[in-house]
PDB file of C-alpha atoms in Angstrom:
ATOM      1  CA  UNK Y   1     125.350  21.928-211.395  1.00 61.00           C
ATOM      2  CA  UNK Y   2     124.490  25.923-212.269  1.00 70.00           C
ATOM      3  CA  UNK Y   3     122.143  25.388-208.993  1.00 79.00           C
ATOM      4  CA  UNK Y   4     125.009  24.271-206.486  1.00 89.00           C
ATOM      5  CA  UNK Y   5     127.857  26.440-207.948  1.00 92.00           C
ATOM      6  CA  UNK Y   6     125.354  29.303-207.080  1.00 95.00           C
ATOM      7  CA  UNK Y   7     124.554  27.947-203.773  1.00 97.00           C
ATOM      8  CA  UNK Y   8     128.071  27.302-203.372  1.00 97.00           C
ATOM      9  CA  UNK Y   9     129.315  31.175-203.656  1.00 97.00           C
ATOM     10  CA  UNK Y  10     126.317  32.114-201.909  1.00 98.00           C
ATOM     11  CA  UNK Y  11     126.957  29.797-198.935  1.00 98.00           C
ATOM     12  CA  UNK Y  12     131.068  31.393-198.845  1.00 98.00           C
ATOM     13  CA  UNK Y  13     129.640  34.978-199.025  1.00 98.00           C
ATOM     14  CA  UNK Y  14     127.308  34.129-196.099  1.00 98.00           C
ATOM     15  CA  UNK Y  15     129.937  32.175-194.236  1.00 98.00           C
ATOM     16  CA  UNK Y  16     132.576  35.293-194.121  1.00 97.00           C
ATOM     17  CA  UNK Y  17     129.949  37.842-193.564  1.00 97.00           C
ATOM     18  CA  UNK Y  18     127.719  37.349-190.689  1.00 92.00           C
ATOM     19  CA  UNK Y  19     128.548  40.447-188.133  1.00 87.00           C
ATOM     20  CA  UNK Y  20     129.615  38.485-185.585  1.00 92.00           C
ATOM     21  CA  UNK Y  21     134.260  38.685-185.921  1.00 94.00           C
ATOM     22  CA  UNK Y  22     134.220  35.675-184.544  1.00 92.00           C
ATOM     23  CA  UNK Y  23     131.799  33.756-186.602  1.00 94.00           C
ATOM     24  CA  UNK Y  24     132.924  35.049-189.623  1.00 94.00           C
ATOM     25  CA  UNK Y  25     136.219  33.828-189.542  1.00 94.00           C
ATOM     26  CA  UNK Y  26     135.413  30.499-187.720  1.00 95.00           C
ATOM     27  CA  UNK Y  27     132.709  30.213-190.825  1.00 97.00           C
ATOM     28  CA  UNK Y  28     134.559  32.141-193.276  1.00 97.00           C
ATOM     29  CA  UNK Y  29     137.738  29.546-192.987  1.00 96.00           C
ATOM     30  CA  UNK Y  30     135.589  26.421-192.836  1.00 97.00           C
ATOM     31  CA  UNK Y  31     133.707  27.305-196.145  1.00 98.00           C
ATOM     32  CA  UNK Y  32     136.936  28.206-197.377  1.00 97.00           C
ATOM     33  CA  UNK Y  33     138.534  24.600-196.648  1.00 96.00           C
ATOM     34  CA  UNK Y  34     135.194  22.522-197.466  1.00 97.00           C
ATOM     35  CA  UNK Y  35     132.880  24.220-199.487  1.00 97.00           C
ATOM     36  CA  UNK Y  36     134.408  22.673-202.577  1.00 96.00           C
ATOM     37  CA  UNK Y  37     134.309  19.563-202.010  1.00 97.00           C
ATOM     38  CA  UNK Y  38     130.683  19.541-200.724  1.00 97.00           C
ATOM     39  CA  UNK Y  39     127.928  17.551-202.727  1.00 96.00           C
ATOM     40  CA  UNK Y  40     124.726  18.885-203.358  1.00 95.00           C
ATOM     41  CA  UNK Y  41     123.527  17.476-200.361  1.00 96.00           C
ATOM     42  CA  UNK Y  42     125.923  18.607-197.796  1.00 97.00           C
ATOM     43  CA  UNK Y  43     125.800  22.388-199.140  1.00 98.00           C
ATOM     44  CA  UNK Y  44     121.940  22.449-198.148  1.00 97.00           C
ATOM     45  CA  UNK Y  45     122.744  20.989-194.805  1.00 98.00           C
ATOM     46  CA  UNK Y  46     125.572  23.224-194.022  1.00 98.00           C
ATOM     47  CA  UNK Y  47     123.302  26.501-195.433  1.00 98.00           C
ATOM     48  CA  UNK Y  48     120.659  25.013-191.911  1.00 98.00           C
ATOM     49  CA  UNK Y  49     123.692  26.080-189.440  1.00 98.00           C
ATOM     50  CA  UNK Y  50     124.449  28.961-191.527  1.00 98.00           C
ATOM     51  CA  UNK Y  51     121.002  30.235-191.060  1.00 98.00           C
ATOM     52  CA  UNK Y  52     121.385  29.861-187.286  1.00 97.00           C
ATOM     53  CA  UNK Y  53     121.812  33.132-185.255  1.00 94.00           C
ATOM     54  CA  UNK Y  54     125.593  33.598-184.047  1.00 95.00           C
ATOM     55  CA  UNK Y  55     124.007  33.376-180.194  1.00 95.00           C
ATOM     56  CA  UNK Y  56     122.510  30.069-180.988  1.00 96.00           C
ATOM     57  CA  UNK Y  57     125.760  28.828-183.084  1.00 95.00           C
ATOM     58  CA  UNK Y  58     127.718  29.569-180.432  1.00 93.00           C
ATOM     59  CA  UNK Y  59     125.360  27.780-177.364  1.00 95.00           C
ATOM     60  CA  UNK Y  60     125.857  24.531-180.037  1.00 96.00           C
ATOM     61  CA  UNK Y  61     129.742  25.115-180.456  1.00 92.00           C
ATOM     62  CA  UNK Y  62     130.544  25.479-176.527  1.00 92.00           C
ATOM     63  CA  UNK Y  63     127.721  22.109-175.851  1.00 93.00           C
ATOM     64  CA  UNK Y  64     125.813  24.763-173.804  1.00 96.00           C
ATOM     65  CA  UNK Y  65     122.795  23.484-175.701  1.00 96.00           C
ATOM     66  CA  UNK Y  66     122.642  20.399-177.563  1.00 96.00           C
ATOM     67  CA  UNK Y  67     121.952  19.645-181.329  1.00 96.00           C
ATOM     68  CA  UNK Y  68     118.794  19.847-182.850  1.00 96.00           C
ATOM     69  CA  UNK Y  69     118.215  16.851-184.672  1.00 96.00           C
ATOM     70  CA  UNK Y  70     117.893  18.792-187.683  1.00 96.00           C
ATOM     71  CA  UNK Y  71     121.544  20.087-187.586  1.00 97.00           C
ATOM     72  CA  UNK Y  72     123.730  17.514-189.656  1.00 97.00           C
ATOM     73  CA  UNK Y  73     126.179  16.214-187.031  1.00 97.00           C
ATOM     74  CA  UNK Y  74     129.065  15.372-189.230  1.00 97.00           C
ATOM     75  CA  UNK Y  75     129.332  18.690-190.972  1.00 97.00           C
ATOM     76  CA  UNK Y  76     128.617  20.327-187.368  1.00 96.00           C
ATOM     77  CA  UNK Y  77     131.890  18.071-186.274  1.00 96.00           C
ATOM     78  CA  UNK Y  78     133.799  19.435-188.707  1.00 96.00           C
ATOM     79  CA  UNK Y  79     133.276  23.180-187.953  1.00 96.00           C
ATOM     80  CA  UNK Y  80     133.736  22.868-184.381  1.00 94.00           C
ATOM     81  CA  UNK Y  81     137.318  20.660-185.036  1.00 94.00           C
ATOM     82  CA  UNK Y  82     138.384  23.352-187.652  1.00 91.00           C
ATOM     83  CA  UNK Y  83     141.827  24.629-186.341  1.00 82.00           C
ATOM     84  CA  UNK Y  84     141.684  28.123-187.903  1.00 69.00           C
ATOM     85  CA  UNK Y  85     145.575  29.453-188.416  1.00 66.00           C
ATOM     86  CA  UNK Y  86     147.256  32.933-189.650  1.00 49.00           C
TER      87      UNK Y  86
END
C-alpha cells in the first residue's frame, strides 16, 4: 500500500513535469484522471511510457512508430483517447 501511494505521487509529479508543454499537460491530465484508480500493476506499466523520451512518446502517439511490445496497450489507449479540456 505505502509502496504504491509513493509510486503513485511520484508517477503525478513525473507526469506534469517532463519539459516538454505539451507532454506535460497531455500526461499531467491523464495521471490526474487515472492515477487513482490504478492497481499496483497498472502504475508500474504506466511509469514504462513515462520513462519514454517526449520524441519517442510522441512517434507512438501520432502511429509514426509502432508499439513496443513492452508498452501496455490498454493504458497507451487511454492516453492517446484522453480529451484534455480548460
Amino acid at each position: 500500500m505505502v509502496g504504491s501511494l509513493l509510486l503513485r505521487k511520484k508517477l503525478m509529479y513525473r507526469s506534469w513535469h517532463r519539459g516538454c508543454k505539451e507532454t506535460d499537460i497531455l500526461l499531467g491530465y491523464f495521471a490526474s484522471k487515472y492515477l487513482n484508480t490504478f492497481s499496483l500493476y497498472e502504475l508500474i506499466e504506466y511509469e514504462k511510457i513515462v520513462d519514454l523520451d517526449d520524441h519517442e512518446l510522441y512517434c507512438y502517439i501520432t502511429n509514426k512508430k509502432d508499439l513496443p511490445s513492452n508498452l501496455d496497450e490498454r493504458i497507451f489507449s487511454l492516453i492517446v483517447s484522453l480529451r484534455v479540456q480548460d
